[in-house]
XYZ file of C-alpha atoms in Angstrom:
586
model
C 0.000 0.000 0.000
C 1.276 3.334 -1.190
C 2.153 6.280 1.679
C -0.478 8.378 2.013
C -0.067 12.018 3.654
C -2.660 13.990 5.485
C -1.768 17.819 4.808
C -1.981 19.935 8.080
C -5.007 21.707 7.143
C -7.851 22.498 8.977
C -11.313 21.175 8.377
C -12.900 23.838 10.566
C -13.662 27.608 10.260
C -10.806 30.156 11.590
C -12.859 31.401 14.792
C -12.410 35.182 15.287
C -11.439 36.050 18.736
C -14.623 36.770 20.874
C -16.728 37.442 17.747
C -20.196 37.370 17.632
C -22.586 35.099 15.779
C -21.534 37.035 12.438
C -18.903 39.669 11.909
C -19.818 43.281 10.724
C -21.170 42.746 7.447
C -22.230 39.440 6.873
C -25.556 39.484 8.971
C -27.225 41.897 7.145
C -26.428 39.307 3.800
C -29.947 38.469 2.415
C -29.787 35.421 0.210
C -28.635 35.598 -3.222
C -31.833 34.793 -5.904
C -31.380 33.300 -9.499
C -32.661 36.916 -10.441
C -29.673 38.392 -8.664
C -27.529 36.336 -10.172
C -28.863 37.101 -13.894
C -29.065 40.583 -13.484
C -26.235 41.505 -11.279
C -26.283 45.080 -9.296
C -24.144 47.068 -10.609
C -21.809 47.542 -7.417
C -21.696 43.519 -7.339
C -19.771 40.817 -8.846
C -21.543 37.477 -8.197
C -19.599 34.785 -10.430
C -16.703 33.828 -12.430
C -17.411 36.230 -14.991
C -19.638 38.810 -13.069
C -22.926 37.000 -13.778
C -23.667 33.268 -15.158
C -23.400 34.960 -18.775
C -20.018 35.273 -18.099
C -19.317 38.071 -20.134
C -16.071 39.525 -17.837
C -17.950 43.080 -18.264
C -18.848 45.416 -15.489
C -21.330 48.490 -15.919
C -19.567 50.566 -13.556
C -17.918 53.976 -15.132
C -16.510 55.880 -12.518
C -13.031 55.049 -13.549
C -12.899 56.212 -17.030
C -9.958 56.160 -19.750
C -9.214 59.910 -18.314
C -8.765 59.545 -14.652
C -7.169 56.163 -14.605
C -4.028 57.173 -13.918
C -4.546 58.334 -10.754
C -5.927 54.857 -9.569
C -4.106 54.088 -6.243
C -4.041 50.748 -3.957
C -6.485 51.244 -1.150
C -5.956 48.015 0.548
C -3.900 44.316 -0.072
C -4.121 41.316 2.114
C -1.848 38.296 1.445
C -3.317 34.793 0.796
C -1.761 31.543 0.029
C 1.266 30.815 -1.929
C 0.567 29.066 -5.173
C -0.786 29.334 -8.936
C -3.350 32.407 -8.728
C -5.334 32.794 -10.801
C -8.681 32.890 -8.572
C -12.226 35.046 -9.446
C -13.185 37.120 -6.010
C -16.782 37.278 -5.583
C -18.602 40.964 -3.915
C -21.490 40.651 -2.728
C -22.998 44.088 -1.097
C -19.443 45.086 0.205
C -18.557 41.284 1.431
C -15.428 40.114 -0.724
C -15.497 35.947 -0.928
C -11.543 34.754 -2.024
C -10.883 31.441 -3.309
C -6.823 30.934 -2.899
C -4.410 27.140 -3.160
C -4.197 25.368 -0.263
C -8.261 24.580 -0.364
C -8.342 28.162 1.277
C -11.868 30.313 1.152
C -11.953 33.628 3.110
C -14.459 36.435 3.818
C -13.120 39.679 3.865
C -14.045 43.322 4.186
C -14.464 44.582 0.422
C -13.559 48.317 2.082
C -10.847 47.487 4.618
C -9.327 44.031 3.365
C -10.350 42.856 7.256
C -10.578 39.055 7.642
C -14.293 38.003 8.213
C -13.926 34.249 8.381
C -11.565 31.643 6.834
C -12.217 27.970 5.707
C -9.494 25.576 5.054
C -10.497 22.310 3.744
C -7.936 19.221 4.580
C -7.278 16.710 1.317
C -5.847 13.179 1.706
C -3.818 12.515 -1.065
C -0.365 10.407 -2.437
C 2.937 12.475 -1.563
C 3.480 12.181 -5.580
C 0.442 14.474 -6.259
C 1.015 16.701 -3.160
C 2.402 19.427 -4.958
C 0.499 19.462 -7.804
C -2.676 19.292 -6.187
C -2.499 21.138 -2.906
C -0.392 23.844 -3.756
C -2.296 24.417 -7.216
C -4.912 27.256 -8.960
C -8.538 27.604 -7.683
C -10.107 29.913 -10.397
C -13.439 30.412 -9.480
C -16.590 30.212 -6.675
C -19.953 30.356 -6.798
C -22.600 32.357 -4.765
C -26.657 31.461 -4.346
C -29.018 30.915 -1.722
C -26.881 31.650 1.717
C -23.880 29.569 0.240
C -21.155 29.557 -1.035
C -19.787 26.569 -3.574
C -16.439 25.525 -4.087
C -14.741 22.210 -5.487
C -11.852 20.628 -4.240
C -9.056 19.302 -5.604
C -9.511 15.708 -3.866
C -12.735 16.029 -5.884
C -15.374 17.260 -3.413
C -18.338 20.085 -3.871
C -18.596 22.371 -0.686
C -21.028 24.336 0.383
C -20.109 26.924 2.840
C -22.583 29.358 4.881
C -21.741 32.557 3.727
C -22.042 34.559 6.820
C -20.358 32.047 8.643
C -18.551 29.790 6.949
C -19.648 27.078 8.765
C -19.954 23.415 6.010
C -23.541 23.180 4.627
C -22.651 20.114 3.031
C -19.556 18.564 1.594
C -20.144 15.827 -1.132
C -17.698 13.806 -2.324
C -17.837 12.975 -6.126
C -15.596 10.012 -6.145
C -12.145 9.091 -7.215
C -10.161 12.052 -5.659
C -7.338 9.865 -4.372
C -7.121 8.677 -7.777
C -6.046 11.683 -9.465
C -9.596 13.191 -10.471
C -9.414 17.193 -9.696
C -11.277 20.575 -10.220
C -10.090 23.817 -10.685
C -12.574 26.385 -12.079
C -15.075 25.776 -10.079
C -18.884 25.496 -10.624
C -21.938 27.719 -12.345
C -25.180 28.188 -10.481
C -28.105 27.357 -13.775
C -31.551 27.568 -12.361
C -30.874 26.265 -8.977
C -28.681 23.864 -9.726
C -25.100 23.539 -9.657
C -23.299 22.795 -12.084
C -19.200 21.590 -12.754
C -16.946 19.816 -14.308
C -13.701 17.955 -13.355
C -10.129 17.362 -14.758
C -8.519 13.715 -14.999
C -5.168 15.023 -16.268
C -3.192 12.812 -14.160
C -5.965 10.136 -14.566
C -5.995 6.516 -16.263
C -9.325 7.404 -17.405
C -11.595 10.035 -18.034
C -14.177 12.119 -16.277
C -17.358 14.094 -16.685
C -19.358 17.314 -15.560
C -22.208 16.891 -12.939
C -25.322 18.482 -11.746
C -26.503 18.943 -8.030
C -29.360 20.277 -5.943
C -27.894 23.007 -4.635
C -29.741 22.749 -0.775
C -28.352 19.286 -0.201
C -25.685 18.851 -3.052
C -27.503 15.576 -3.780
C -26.592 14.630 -7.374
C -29.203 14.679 -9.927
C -27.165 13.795 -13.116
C -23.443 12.755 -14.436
C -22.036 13.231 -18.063
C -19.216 11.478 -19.215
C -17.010 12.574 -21.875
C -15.328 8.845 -23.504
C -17.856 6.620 -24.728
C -17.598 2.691 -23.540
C -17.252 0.049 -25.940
C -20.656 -0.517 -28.044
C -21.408 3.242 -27.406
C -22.084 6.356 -29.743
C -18.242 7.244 -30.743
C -17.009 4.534 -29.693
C -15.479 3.413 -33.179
C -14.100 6.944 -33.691
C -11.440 6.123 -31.026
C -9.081 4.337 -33.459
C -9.844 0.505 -31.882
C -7.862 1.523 -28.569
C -8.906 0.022 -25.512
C -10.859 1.910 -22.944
C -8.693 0.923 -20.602
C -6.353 3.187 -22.402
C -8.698 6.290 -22.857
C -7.468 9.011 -20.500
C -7.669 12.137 -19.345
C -10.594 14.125 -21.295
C -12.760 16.546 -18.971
C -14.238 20.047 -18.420
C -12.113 21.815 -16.233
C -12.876 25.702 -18.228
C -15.161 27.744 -17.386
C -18.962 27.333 -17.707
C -21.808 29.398 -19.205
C -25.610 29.851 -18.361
C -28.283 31.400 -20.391
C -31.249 31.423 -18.676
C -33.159 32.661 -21.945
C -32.657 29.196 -23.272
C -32.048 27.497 -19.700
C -28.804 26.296 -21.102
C -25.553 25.582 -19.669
C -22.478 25.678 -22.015
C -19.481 23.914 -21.397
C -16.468 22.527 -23.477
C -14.648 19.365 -22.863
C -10.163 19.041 -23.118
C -8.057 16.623 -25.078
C -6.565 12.836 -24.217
C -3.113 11.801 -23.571
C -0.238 11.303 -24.406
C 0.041 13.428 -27.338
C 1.195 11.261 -29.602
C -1.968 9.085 -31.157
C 0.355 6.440 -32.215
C 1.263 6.275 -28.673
C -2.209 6.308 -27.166
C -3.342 3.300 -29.777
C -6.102 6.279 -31.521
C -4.189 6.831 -35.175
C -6.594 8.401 -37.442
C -9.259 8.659 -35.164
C -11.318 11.500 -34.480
C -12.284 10.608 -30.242
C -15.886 11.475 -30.083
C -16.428 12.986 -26.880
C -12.615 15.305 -26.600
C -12.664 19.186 -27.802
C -16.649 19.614 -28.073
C -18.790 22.363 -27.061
C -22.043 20.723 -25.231
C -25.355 22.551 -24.914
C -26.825 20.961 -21.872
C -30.238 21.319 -19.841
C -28.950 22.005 -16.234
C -32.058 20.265 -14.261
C -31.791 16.452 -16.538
C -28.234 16.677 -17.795
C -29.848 16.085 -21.593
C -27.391 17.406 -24.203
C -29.401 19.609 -26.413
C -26.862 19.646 -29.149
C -22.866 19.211 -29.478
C -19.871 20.086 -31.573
C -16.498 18.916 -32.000
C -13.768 21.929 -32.562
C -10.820 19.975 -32.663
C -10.709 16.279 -33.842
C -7.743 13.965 -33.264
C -6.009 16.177 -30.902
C -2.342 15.642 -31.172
C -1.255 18.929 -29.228
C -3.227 19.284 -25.682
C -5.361 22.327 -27.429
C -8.329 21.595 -24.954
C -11.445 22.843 -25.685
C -12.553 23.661 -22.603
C -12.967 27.510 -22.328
C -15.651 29.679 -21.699
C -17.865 30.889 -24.484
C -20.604 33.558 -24.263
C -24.299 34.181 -25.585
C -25.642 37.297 -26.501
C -28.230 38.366 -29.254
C -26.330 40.271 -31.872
C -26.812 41.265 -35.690
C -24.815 38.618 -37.421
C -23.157 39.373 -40.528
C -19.717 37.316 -40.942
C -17.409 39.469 -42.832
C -16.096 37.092 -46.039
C -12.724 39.466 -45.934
C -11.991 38.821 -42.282
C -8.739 38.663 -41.097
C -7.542 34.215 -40.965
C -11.025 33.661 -42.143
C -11.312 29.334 -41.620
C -14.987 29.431 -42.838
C -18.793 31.025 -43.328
C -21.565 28.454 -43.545
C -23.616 29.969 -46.188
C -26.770 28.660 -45.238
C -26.846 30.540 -41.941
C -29.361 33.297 -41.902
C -28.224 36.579 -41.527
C -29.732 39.456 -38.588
C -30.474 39.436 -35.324
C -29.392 36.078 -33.589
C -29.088 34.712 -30.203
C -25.589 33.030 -30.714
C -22.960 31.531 -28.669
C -19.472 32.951 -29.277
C -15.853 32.752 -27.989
C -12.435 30.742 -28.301
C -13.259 27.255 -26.787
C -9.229 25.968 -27.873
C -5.966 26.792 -27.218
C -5.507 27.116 -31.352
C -7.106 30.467 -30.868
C -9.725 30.081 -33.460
C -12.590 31.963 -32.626
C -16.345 29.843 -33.295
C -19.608 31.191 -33.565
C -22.525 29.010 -33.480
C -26.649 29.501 -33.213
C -26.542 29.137 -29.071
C -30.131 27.009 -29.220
C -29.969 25.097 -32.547
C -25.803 24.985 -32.704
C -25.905 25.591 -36.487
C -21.932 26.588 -37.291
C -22.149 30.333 -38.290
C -18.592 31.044 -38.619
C -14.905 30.344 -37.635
C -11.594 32.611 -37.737
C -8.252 32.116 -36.149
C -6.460 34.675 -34.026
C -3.072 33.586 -32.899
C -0.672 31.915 -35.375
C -1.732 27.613 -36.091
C -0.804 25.024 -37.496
C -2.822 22.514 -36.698
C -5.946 23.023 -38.565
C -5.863 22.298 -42.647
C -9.688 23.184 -42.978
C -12.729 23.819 -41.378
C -15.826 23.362 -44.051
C -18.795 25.368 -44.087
C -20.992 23.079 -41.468
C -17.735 23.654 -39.046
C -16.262 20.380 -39.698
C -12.297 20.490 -38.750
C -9.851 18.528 -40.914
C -6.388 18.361 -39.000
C -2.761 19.325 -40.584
C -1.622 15.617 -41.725
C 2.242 17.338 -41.597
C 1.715 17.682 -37.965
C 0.330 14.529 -36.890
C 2.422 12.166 -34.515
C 3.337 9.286 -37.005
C 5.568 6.041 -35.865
C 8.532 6.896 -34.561
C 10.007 9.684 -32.480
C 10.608 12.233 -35.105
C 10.549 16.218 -33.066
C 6.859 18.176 -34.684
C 7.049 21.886 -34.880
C 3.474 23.124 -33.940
C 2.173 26.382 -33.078
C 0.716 27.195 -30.752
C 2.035 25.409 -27.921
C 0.026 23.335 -24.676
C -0.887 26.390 -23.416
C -1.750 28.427 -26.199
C -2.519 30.684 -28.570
C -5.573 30.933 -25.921
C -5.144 29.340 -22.418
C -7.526 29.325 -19.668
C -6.628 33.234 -18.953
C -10.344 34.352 -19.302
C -11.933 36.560 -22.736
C -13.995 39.841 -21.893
C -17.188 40.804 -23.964
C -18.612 44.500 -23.779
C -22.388 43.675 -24.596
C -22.795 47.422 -25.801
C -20.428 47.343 -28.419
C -20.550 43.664 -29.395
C -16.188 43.393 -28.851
C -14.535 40.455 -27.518
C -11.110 40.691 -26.134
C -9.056 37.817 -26.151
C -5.451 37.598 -24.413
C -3.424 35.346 -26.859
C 0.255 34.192 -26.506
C 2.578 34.168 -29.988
C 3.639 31.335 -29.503
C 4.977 27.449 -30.850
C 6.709 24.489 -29.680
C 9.169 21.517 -31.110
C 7.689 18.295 -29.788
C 9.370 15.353 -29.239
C 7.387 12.052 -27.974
C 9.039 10.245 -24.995
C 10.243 6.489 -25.570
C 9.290 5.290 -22.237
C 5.844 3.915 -22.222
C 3.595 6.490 -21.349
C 1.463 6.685 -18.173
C -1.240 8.798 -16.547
C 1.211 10.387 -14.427
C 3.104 10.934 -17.701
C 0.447 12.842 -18.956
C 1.198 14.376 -23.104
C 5.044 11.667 -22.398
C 6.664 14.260 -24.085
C 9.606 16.927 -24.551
C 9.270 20.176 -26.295
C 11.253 23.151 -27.250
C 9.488 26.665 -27.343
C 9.816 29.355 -29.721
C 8.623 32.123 -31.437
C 6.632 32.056 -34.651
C 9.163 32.980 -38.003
C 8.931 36.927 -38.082
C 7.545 37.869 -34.670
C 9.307 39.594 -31.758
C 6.261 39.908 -29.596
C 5.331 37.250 -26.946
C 2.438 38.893 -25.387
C -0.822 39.590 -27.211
C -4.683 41.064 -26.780
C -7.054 40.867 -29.770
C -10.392 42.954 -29.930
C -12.901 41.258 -32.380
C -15.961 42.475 -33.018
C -18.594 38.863 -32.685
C -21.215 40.250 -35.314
C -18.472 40.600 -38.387
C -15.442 38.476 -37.406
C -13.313 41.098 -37.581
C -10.068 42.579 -35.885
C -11.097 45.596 -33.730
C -7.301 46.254 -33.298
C -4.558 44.244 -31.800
C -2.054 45.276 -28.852
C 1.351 43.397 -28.235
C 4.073 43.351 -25.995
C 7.542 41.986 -25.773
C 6.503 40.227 -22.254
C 4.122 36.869 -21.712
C 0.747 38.727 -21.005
C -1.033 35.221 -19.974
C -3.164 37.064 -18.271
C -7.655 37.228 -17.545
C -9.109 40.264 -18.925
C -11.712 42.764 -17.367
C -13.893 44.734 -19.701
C -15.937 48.326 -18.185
C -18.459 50.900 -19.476
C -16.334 53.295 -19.298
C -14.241 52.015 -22.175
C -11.148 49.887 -20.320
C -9.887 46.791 -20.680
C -7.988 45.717 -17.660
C -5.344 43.070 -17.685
C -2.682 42.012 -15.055
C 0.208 39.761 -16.618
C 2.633 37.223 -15.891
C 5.682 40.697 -16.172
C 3.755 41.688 -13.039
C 1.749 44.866 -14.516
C -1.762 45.686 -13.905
C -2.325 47.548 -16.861
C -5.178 49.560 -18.330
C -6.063 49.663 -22.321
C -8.782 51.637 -24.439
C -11.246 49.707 -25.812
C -11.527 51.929 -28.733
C -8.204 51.674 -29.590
C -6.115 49.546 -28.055
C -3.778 52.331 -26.532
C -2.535 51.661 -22.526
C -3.213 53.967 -20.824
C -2.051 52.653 -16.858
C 0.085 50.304 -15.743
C 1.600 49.472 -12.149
C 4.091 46.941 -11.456
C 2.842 43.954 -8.542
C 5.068 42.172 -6.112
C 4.492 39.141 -8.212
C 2.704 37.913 -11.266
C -0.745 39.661 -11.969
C -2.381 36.241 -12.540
C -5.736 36.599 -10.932
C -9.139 37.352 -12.943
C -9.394 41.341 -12.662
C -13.431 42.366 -10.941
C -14.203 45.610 -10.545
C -16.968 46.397 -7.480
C -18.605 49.472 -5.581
C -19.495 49.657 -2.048
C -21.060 53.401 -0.922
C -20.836 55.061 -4.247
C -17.024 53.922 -4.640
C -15.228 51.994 -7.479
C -13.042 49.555 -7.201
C -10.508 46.873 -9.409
C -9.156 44.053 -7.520
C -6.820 41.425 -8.848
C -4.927 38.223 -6.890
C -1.040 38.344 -7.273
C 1.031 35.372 -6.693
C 2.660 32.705 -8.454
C 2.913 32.962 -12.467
C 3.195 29.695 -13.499
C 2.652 28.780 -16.649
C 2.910 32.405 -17.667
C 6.196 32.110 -16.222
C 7.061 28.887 -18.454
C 6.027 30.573 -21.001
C 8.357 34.323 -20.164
C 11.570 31.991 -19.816
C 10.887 30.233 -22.809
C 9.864 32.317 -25.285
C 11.372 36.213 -24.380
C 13.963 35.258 -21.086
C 15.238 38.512 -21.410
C 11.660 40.283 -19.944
C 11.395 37.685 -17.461
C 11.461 39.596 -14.598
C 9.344 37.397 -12.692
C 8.265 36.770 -8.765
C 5.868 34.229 -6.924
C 6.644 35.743 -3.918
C 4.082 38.225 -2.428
C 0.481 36.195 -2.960
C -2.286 38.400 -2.170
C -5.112 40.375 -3.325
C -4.369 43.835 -4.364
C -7.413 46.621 -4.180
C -7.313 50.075 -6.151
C -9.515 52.846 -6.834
C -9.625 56.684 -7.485
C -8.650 59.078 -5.003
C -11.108 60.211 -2.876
């Protein structure tokens, strides 16, 4: 029997000294409504992406492209060393933190003041202690008088918001065997909703739906089919024994127009399909987007973006729906393909960069008729996409017998990675942060194993002719088009906030905060962090006040990818984890 290692965490809440029932603040907390969490006050922030549309957009515009350089830090707290890259949630002036280490706090939104801390304590094999413990927590959810988190030993916690005392605490199975979750879940409807992440998995995993008083599971999807079912023969006669990895760990969507949840699921390992026993087929059930009723689990409709993944591209990022006036542009910058059969006008569509290749998909968000597709970043990896959105793979980049080094661009973590897209509703613009970026792969000899995960090597480098690590795109959703693009020597790697007022905020792995006009792509503010600006940027308002928090900490792969690709500007810290406040003098 393996050794098995109990971290020295604590399952209980941190009690405050002599504190009353609640601290200042959290009594006066009324519970948080499925209308509240579709139609967001403005002062609030109350998921991932501000609301379960995920759009990344606040309507606040007291910090405007002309007074932005006099933003000043009003408050920082430190939290837990690690990979950062955590969503706060506000909720009427109550700050709830996500941070490694299975770490939730409470804190004063105005003051940075601890309310109440929750540590959760995870069994797990010394050979997955530091990739597990120590690693990213992106995102919390809010509803009823909870608050939801998963766990990387697999778990879905409920926590009492004014208290944090444990509502519940159901464990989803499998934990000690590798299964994970980082991004947390999506409240649709009153259920919850998440997925999970078998990367160091002999097998595969699935997204699930609970009740969210009880956390009593109502449904389970799984991604691989079994032998005798739908997509089973697309798996290239491989056992299923030898099917790994494939999950949802990006971020999920909910449009309660169409009581829909939208989520995307990642790639298989190792890379090489010669290796994994899958050569020439296309894995049904890897790199789709899934339209899914929250309440039953029933998958409305599905789409593959990426067949016979070769190059961990991982599908698995958040897309958005909005209603907007489509009209694909046929002169559109890396156009991949129009499907000429889609009407034209005012659509309800679902829209976004599901893969790391950095092609951005538009599809009809209740139907999931293709509309159009378009890259962004420089790839490789994609010979065609027709016009119903069906993807034919590069042949030159495949994995064939052998061990022969494949230059492919971009790399495992992008093009896109899961740094989070930002969508101004009012002027239909996406903003996507994009790495330049591509990698020399060479498959491992040794047999390959979970643990193993892509059994690979690589070499990074720039694409031929660019300079320019760091990248942000603006494209406008209704034409396909380029908006403008911004660059900068330095890994940006970084989650994007979009305003009212005009700014796009984005921290980076270099350590900036930084400030850019939507308009035109200008910065207009930076400030230099203690350590990497890896967090998801929110902006808030308690009593009339603005503010834009970020988390700080470790940069991790943004780091990778600053000593790979451009070590000169690698000027990089993971000391210094904590959440950094800022807002306008008064």
């Amino acid at each position: 029997m393996k050794l098995r290692r109990l971290l020295l965490l604590t399952v209980a809440t941190l009690a405050m000294a002599q504190a009353p029932a609640y601290a200042a603040g959290l009594a006066d907390l009324k519970p948080v409504t499925d209308e509240d969490l579709q139609n967001v006050a403005p002062g609030n922030w109350l998921a991932y992406g501000r609301d379960v549309r995920n759009f990344g957009f606040s309507p606040l515009t007291d910090i405007t492209p002309d007074n932005v350089g006099t933003l000043q830090s009003v408050w920082a707290r430190g939290i837990e060393s690690g990979q950062t890259q955590t969503a706060p949630l506000v909720y009427d002036g109550i700050m709830f933190l996500a941070s490694p280490n299975e770490t939730v706090e409470a804190i004063d939104a105005v003051t940075g003041t601890l309310l109440w801390q929750y540590r959760h304590r995870v069994e797990i094999e010394p050979e997955l202690l530091n990739s597990i413990t120590r690693d990213r927590k992106r995102g919390i959810a809010i509803y009823g008088e909870n608050i939801y988190f998963s766990t990387w030993d697999n778990h879905l916690i409920a926590l009492n918001m004014r208290d944090g005392q444990v509502a519940f605490d159901i464990d989803r199975g499998q934990g000690d065997e590798g299964i994970s979750n980082s991004s947390g879940p999506i409240v649709a409807n009153g259920i919850i909703v998440l997925g999970s992440s078998c990367q160091y998995s002999g097998f595969g995993c699935y997204a699930t739906g609970h009740d969210a008083k009880t956390g009593e599971e109502l449904w389970r999807n799984y991604f691989i089919p079994k032998p005798g079912e739908e997509g089973d023969e697309t798996w290239g006669g491989s056992a299923y024994e030898s099917r790994w990895m494939t999950g949802a760990w990006g971020q999920f969507t909910y449009n309660p127009e169409l009581d829909l949840v939208f989520y995307g699921s990642s790639s298989t390992g190792p890379a090489s399909e010669v290796q994994r026993g899958t050569v020439g087929g296309t894995q049904y059930g890897t790199n789709t987007r899934f339209a899914v009723k929250p309440s039953t689990g029933e998958i409305v409709w599905r789409h593959q973006t990426l067949p016979r993944d070769n190059w961990d591209q991982e599908c698995t990022f958040e897309m958005i729906v909005d209603t907007v006036n489509v009209n694909p542009s046929a002169t559109m910058e890396d156009l991949q393909s129009i499907n000429p059969d889609a009407a034209k006008g005012e659509r309800r569509v679902l829209t976004g960069v599901p893969c790391k290749t950095g092609t951005v998909w538009q599809f009809d968000a209740a139907t999931g008729e293709f509309i159009y597709a378009r890259d962004t970043a420089h790839q490789n990896l994609i010979e065609s996409i027709d016009d119903k959105g069906i993807v034919t793979v590069n042949e030159e980049v495949v994995h064939k017998e052998g061990d022969a080094p494949i230059l492919h661009c971009p790399t495992f973590l992008g093009g896109r990675d899961q740094p989070r897209t930002a969508y101004n509703p009012e002027t239909k613009v996406m903003f996507v942060p994009l790495t330049n970026a591509c990698m020399t792969m060479t498959p491992r000899p040794d047999a390959p194993i979970p643990a193993n995960s892509y059994n690979q090597t690589s070499v990074y480098s720039l694409p031929d002719g660019m300079t320019n690590a760091g990248r942000i795109d603006a494209v406008n959703v209704e034409t396909g088009e380029t908006v403008w693009r911004y660059e900068q020597t330095a890994v940006n790697y970084a989650s994007l906030l979009a305003t009212a007022s005009d700014l796009l905020f984005s921290g980076g792995a270099d350590r900036y905060l930084k400030a850019i006009n939507q308009k035109t792509g200008e910065l207009v503010w930076q400030t230099r962090l203690a350590a990497g600006a890896m967090g998801v940027p929110i902006s808030y308002e308690v009593d009339g006040k603005q503010y834009i928090a970020i988390v700080s900490g470790n940069p991790a792969y943004g780091g990778t990818l600053m000593t790979r690709l451009v070590p000169e500007s690698a000027d990089l810290s993971s000391l210094g984890a904590a959440i950094q406040v800022f807002a306008l003098p008064n």
